CSV table of C-alpha atoms in Angstrom, one decimal:
chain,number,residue,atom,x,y,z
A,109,UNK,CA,38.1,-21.5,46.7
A,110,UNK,CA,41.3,-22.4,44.6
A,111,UNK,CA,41.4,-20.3,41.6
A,112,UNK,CA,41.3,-23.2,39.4
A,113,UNK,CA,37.9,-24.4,40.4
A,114,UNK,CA,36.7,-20.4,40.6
A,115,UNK,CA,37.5,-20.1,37.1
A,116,UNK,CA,35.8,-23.3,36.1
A,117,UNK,CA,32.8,-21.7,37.9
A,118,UNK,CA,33.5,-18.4,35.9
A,119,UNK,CA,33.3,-20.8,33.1
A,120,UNK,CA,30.0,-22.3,34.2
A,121,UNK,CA,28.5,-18.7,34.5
A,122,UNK,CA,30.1,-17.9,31.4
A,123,UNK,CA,28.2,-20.6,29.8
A,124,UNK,CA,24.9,-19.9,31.7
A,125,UNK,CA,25.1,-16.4,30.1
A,126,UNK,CA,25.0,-18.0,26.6
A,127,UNK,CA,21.8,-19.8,27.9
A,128,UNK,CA,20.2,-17.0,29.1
A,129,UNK,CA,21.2,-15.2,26.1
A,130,UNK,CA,19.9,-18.1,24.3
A,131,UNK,CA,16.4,-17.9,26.0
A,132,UNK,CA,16.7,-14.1,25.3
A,133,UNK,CA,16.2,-14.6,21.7
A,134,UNK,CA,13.4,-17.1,21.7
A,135,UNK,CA,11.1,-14.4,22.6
A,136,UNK,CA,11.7,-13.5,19.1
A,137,UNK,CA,11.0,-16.7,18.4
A,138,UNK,CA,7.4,-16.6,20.2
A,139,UNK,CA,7.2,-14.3,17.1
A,140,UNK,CA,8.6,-17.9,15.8
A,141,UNK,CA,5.8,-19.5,17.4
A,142,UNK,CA,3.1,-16.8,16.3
A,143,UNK,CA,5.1,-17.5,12.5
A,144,UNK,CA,4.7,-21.1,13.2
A,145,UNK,CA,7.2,-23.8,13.7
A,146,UNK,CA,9.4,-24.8,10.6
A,147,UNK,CA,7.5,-26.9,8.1
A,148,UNK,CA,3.5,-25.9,9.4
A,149,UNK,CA,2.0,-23.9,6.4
A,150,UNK,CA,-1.4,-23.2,5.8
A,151,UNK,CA,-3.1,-21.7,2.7
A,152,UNK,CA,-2.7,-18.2,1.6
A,153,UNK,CA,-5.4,-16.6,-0.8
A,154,UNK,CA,-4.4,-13.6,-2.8
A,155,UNK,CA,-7.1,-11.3,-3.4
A,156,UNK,CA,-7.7,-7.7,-5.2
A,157,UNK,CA,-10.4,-5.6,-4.4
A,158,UNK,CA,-12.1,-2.0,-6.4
A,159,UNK,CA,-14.7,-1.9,-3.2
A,160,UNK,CA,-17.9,-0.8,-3.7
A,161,UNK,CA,-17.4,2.2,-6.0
A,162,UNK,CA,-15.7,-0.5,-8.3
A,163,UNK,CA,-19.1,-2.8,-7.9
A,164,UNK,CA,-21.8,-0.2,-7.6
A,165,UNK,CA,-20.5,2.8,-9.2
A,166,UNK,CA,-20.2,6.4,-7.8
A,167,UNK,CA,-20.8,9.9,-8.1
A,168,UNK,CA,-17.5,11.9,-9.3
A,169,UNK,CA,-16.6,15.2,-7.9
A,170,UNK,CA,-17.8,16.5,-10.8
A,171,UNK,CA,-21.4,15.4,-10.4
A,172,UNK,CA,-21.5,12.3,-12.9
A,173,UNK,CA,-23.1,8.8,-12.0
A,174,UNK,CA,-20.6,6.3,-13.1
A,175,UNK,CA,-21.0,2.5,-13.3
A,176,UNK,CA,-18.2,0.6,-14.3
A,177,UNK,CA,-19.4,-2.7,-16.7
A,178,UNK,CA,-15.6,-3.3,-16.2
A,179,UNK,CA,-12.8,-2.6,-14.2
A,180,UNK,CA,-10.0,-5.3,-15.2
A,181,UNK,CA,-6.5,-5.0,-13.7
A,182,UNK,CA,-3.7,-7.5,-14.8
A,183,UNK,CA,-1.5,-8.5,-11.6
A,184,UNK,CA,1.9,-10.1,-11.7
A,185,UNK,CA,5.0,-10.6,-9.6
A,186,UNK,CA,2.4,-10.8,-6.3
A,187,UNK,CA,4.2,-11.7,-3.6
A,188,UNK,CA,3.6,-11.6,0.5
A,189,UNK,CA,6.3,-11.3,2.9
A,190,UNK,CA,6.8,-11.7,6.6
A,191,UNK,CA,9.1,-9.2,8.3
A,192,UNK,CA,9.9,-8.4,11.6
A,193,UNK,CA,10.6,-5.7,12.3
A,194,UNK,CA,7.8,-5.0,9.9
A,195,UNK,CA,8.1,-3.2,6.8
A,196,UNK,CA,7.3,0.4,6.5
A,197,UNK,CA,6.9,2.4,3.2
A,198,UNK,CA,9.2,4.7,5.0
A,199,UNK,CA,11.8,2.6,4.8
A,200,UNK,CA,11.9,2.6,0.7
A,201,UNK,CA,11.8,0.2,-1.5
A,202,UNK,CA,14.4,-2.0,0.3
A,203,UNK,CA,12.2,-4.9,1.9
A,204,UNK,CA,14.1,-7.2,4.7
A,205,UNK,CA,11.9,-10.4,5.3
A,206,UNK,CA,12.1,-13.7,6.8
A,207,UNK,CA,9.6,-15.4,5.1
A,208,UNK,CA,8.3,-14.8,0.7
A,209,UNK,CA,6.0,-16.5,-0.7
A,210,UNK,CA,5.9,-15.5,-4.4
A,211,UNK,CA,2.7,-16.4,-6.8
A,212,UNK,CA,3.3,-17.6,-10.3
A,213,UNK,CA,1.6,-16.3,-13.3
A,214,UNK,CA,-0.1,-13.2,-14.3
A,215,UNK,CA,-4.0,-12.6,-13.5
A,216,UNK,CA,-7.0,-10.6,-15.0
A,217,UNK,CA,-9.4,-9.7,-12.5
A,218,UNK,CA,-12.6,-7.6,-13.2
A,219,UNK,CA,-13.1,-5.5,-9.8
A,220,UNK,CA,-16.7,-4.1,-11.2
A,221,UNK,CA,-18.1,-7.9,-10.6
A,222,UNK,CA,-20.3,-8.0,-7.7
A,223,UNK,CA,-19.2,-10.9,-6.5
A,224,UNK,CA,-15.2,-9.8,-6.3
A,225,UNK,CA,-15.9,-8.2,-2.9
A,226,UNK,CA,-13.3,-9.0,-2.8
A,227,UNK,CA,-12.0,-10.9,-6.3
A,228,UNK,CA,-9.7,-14.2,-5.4
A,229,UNK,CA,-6.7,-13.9,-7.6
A,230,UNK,CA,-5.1,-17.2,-6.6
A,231,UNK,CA,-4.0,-19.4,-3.4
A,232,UNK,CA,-1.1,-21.0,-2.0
A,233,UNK,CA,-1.8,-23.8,-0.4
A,234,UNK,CA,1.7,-24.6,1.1
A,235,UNK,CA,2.6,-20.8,2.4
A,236,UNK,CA,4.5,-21.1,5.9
A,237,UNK,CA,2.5,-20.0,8.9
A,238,UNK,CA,2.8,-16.1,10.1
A,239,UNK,CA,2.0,-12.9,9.9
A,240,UNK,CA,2.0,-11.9,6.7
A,241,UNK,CA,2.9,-7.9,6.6
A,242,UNK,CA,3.9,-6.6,3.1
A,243,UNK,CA,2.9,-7.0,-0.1
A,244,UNK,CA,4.0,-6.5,-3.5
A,245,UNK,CA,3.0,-6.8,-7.0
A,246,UNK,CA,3.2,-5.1,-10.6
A,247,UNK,CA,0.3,-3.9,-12.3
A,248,UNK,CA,1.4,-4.9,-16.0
A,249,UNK,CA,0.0,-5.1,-19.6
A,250,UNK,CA,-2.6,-8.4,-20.3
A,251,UNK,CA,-1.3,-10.5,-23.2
A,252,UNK,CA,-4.4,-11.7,-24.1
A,253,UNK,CA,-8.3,-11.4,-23.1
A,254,UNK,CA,-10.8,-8.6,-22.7
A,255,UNK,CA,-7.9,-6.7,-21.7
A,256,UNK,CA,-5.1,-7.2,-23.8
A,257,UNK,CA,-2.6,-4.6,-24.1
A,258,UNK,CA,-4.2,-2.7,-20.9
A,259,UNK,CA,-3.1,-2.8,-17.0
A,260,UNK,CA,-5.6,-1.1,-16.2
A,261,UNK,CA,-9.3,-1.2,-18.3
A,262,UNK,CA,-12.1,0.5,-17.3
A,263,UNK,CA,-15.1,0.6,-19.4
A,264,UNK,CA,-18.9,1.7,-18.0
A,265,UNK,CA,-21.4,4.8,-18.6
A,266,UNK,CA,-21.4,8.2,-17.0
A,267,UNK,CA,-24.4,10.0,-16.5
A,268,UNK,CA,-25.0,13.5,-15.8
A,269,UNK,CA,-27.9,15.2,-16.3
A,270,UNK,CA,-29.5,14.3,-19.8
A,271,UNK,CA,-26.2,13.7,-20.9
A,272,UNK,CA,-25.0,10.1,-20.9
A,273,UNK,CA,-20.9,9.1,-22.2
A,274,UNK,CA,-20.1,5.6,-22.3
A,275,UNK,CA,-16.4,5.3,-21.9
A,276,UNK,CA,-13.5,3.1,-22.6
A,277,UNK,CA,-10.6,3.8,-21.0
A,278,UNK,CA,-7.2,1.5,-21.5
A,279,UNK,CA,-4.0,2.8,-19.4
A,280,UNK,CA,-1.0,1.1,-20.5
A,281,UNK,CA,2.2,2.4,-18.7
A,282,UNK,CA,3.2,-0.6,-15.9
A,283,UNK,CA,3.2,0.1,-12.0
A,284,UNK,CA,5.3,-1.9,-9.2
A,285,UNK,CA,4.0,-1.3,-6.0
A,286,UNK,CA,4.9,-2.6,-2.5
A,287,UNK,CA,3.2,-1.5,0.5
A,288,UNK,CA,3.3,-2.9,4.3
A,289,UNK,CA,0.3,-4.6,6.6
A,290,UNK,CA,-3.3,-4.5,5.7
A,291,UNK,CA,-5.0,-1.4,7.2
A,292,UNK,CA,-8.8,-2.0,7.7
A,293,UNK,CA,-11.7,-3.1,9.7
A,294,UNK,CA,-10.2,-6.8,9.9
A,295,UNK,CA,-6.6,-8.2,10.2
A,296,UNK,CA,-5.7,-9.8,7.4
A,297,UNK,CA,-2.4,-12.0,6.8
A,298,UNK,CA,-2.4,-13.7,10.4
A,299,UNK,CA,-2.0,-17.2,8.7
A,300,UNK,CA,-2.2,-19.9,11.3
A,301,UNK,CA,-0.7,-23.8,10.5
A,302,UNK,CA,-3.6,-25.6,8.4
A,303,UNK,CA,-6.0,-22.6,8.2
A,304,UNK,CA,-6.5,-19.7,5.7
A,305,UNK,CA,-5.5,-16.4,5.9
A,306,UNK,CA,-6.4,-13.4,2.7
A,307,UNK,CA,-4.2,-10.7,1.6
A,308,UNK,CA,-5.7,-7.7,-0.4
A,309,UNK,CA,-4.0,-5.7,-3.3
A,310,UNK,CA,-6.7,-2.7,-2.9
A,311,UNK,CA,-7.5,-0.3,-5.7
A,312,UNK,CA,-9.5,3.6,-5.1
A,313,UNK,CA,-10.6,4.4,-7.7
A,314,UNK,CA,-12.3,7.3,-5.7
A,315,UNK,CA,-9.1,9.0,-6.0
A,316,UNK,CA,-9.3,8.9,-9.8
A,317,UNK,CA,-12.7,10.4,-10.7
A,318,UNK,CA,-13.2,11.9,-6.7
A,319,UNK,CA,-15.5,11.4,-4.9
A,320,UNK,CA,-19.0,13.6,-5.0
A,321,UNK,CA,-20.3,12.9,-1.5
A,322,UNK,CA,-17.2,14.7,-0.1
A,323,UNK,CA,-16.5,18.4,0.1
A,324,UNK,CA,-14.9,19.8,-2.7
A,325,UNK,CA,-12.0,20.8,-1.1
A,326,UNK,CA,-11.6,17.2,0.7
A,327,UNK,CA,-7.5,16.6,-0.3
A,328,UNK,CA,-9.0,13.4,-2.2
A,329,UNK,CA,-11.3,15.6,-4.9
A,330,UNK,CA,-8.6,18.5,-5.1
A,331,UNK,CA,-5.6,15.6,-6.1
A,332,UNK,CA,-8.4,13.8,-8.4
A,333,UNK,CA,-8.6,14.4,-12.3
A,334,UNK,CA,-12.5,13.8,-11.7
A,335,UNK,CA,-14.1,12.9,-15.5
A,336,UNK,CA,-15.2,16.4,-17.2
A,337,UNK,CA,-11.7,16.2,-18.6
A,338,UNK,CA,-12.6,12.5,-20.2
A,339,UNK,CA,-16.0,13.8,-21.0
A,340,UNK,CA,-14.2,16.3,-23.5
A,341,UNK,CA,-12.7,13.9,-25.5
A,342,UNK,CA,-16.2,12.3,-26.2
A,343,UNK,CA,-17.4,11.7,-29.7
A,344,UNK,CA,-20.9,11.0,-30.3
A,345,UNK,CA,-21.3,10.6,-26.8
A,346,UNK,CA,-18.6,7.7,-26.4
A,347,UNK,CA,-15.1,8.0,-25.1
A,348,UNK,CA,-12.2,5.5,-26.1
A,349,UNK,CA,-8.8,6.5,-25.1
A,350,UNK,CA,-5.4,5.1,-24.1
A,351,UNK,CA,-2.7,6.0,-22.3
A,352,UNK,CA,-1.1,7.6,-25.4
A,353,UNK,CA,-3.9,9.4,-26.6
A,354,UNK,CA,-4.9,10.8,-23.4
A,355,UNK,CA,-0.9,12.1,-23.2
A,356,UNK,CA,-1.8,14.0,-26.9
A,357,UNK,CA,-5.7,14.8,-25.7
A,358,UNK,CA,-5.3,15.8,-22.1
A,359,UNK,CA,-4.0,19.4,-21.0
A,360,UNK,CA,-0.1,18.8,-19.5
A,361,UNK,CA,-1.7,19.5,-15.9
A,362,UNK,CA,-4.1,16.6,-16.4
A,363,UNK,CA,-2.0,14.4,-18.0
A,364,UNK,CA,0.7,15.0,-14.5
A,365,UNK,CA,-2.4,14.3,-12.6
A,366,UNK,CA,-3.5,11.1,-14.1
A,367,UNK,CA,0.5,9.8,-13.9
A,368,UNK,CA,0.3,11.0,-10.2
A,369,UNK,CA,-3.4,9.1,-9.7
A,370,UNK,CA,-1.9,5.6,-10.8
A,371,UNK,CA,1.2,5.4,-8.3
A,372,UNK,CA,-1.6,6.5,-5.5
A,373,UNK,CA,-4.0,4.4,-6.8
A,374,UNK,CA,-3.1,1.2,-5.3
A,375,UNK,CA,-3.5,0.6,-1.3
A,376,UNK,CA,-3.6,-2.6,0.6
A,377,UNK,CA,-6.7,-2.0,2.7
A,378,UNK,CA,-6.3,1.5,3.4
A,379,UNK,CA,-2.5,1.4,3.8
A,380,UNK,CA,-0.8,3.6,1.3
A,381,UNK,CA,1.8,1.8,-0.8
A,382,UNK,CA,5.2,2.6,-2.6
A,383,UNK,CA,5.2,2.9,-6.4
A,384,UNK,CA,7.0,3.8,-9.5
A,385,UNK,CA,6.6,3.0,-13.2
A,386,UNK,CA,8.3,0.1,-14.5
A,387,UNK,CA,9.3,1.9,-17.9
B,294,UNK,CA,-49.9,19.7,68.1
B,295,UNK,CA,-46.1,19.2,68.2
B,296,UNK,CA,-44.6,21.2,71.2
B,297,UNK,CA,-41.9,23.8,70.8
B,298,UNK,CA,-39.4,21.4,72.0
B,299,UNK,CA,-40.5,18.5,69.9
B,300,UNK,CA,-40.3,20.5,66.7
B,301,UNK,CA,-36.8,21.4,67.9
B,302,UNK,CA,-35.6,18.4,68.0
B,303,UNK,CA,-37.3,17.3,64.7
B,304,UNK,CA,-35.5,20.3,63.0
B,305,UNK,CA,-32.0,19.6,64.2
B,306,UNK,CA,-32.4,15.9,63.6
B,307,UNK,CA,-33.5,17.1,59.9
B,308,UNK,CA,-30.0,19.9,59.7
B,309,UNK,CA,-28.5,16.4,60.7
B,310,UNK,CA,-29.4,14.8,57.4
B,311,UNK,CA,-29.8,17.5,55.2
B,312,UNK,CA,-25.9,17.0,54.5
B,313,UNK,CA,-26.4,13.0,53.7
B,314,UNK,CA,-29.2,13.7,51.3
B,315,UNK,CA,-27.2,16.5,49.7
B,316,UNK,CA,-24.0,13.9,49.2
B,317,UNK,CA,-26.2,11.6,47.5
B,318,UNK,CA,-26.1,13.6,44.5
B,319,UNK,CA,-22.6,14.8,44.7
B,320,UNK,CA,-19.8,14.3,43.0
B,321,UNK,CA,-16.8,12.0,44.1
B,322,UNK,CA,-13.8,12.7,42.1
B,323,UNK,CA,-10.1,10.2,42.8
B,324,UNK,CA,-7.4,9.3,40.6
B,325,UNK,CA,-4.8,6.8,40.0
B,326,UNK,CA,-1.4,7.5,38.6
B,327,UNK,CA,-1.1,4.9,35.4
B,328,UNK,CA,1.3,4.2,33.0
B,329,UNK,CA,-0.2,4.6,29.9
B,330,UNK,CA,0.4,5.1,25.9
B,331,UNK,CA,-0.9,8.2,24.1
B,332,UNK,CA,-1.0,7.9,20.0
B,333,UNK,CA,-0.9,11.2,18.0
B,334,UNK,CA,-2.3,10.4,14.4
B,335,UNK,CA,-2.1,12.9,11.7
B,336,UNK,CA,-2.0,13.4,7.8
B,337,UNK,CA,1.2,13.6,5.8
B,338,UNK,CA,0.0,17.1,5.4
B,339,UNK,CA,0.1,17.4,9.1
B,340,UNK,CA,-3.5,17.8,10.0
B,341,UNK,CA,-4.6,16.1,13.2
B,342,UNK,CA,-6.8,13.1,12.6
B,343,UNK,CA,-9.6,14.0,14.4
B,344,UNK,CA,-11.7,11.4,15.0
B,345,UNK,CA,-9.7,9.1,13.8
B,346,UNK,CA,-11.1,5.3,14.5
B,347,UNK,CA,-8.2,3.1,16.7
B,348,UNK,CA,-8.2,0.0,17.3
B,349,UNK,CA,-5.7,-1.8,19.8
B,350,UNK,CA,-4.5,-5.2,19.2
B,351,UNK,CA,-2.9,-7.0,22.3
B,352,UNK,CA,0.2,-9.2,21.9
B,353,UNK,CA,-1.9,-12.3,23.3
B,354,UNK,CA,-4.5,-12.2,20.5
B,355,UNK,CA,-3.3,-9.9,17.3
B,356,UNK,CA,-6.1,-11.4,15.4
B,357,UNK,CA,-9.1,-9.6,17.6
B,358,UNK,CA,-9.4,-5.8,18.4
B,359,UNK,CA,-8.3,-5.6,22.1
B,360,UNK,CA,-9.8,-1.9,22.5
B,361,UNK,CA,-11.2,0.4,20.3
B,362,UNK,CA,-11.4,3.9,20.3
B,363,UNK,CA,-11.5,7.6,18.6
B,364,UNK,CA,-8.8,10.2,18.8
B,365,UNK,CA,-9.6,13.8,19.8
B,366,UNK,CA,-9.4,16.4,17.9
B,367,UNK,CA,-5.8,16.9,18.4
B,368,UNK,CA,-5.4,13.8,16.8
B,369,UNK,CA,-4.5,11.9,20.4
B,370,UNK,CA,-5.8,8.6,21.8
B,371,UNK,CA,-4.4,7.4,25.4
B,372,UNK,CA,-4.5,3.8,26.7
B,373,UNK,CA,-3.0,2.0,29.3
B,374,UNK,CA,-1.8,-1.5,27.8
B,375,UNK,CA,-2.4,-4.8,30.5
B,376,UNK,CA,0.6,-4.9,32.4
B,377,UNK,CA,0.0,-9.2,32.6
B,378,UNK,CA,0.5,-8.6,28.6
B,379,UNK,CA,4.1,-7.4,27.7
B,380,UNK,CA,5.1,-7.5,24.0
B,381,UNK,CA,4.1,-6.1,21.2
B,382,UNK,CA,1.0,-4.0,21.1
B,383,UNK,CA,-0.3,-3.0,17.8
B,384,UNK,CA,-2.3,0.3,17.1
B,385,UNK,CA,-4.2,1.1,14.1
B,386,UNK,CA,-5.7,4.2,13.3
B,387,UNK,CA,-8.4,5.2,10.1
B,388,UNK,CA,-10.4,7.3,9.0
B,389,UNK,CA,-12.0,8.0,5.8
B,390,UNK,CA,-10.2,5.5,3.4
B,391,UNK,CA,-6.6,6.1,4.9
B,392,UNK,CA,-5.0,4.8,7.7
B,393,UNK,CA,-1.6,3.5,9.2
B,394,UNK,CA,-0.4,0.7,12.5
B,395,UNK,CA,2.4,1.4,14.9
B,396,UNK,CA,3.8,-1.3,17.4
B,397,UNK,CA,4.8,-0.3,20.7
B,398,UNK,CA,6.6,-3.0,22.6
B,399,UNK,CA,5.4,-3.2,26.4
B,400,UNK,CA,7.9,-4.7,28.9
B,401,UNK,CA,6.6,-6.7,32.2
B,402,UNK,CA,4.1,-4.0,34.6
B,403,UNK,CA,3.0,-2.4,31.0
B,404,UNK,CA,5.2,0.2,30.3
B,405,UNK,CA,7.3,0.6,27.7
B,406,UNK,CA,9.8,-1.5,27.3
B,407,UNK,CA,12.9,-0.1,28.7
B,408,UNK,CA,15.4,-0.9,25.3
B,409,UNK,CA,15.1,-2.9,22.3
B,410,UNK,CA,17.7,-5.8,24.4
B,411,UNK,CA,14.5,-8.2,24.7
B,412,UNK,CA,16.5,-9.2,28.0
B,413,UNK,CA,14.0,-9.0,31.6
B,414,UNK,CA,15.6,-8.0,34.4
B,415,UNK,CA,16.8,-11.4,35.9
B,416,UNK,CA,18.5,-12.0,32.5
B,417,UNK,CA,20.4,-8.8,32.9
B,418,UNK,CA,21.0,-9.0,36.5
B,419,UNK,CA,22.4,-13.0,35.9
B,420,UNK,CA,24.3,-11.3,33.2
B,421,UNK,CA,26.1,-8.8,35.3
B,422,UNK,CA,27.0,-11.0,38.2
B,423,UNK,CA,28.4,-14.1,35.8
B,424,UNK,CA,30.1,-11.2,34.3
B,425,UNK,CA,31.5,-9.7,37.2
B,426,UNK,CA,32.2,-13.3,38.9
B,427,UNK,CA,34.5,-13.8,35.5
B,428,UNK,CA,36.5,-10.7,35.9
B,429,UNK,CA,37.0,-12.0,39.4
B,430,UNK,CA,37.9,-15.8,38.4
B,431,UNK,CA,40.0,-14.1,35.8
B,432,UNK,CA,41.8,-11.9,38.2
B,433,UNK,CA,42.5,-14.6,40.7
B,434,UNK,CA,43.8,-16.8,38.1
B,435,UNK,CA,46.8,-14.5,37.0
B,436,UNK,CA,47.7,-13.7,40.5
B,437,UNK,CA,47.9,-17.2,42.0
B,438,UNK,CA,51.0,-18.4,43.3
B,439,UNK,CA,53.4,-20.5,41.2
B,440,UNK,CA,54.2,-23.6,43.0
């Protein structure tokens, strides 16, 4: 062969390389087909979820029956991503994605209603197919409504014994959180061209009053403030605080455990997620 | 009355199949060498997740629990992924209101894949000889002849 036409061969292989290279990187692209091709979207619902101790109430660590008459949380800045490879809270809070799909507005959900099991917050009707697997949002102060000034309201009776406290309880200070897949007994965020797929911004409030079916040296009752300390502040059998006066009321240790509650508070499924305080 | 010999013959035919009756309720042990996967789940705290509920999600069909499982008490839970399914298997373990996923990529027979390249094996072996067949072309073409 004339050295000429070898190297236009060399050239063709050259090319063929490219190709192959090419085909190489369409696997990733099968993740393109599982994401869908460009332009096929399909309708992603938002939800937020307080499970059952949210709904049917719970007995603390520290032996009192409570039942929530509401648990509102205020959500904004919810947004879903699609990331490959996917996002893990390991990795901080820098998030690489190739698909966001960011919600509008702020929303007021009460957890403690039966029926939110779990609550729809909002959809979006035109989200690009994928697999949705991270999920961020900011728990931040209502403007208006039942729960104005609060991100987090919880009001409901505890019960212990003959004794009986009703409680109002506003917390105030904002929270961002970002967490990765859904962890639980369904996959959730496999959106599929033209059908529906949910994502759930999950809150346990198990880890803020404990949990009295577990042993009482389970890691969730020893890191929960559990509600004797609330049920100290009661007068005439009714508690009202906010975040500010349970900073004056509550022992420093307390107070340090309730801060440390809300950034562990939020979950998506059973998937721990990143947080800080926005102020 | 049996004779002597008779009842002989009886009892050795019976020695005879006292050994098949006996297998019958035996044990029969083999074993295959597999490739397999072996997840260790524990707390942040480092505490085994013992009894932690898996769940395996194929690459064909992430939407539906492929297997499903609990880890011992060391925390551990083996499979062996379908070698006709090479990708992205996903692994999820919980227990008790906590839980995490890891993906473990698969490459063609069901082991794990041998780099991150995403190439197979004809890819890279196309890819070394076009390669090789250049330097050669490339070679050739600085030492032809002037004519």
């Amino acid at each position: 062969m004339k050295p000429a036409k070898f190297c236009a061969a060399a050239l063709v292989m050259l090319l063929s390389i490219m190709l192959v290279a090419g085909c190489a990187g369409s696997r990733d692209g099968a993740n393109g087909e599982e994401n869908g091709a460009a332009g096929e979207t399909g309708t992603l619902v938002f939800t937020a979820n307080g499970e059952e101790f949210a709904r049917e109430g719970f007995l603390t660590k520290d032996g009192w029956e409570i039942t929530f008459d509401h648990a509102y949380v205020t959500l904004s800045n919810i947004t879903a991503y699609q990331t490959d490879p996917p996002y893990d809270v390991d990795q901080g809070w820098e998030i690489n994605y190739e698909v966001k799909v960011e919600l509008p507005g702020t929303y007021t959900v009460d957890l403690s209603d039966p029926g939110a099991d779990p609550a729809v917050v909002a959809e979006e009707t035109a989200a690009p197919a994928g697999k949705y697997n991270a999920l961020s949002w900011n728990l931040v102060r209502a403007a208006d409504g039942p729960a104005a000034g609060s991100v987090l309201l919880l009001a409901g009776r505890a019960a212990r014994g003959e004794e009986e406290i009703e409680f109002v309880i506003r917390l105030n200070e904002e929270v961002a959180y970002l967490g990765g897949e859904y962890i639980g007994d369904q996959r959730k965020g496999l959106l599929t061209a033209g059908g529906s797929a949910e994502l759930e911004m999950t809150f346990h409030f198990d880890h803020l009053f404990g949990d009295g079916t577990e042993d009482e040296n389970d890691p969730l009752n020893l890191d929960a403030l559990g509600f004797d300390p609330l049920a100290a502040l009661a007068v005439d059998g009714k508690v009202e605080v906010n975040t500010a006066a349970l900073r004056e009321s509550l022992d420093s240790e307390n107070f340090e455990l309730l801060q440390a509650i809300m950034i562990h508070l939020a979950h998506v499924g059973e998937g721990h997620c990143l947080a800080r305080f926005l102020e | 009355m049996i004779s002597k010999k008779t009842a002989a013959i009886l009892t050795a035919i019976g020695l005879l199949l006292l050994p098949n009756a006996a297998a019958a309720h035996g044990v029969e042990l083999s074993y295959e060498t597999v490739q397999g996967i072996e997840i260790t789940a524990r707390y942040d705290s480092g505490e085994p997740m013992a009894g932690g509920q898996v769940t395996v999600y194929a690459p064909d069909n992430p939407a539906d629990p492929w297997l499903t499982g609990t880890c011992d008490d060391a925390g551990k839970f083996f499979f062996t992924p379908d070698p006709e399914q090479p990708g992205w298997w996903e692994v999820q373990v919980r227990l008790a209101g906590h839980g995490d996923l890891i993906r473990i990529e698969t490459g063609a027979g069901g082991g794990p894949a041998a780099d991150g390249t995403g190439f197979t094996t004809l890819q890279k072996l196309v890819m070394v000889l076009a390669v090789a067949w250049g330097l050669a072309g490339t070679a050739l073409f600085f030492s032809r002849r002037k004519s």
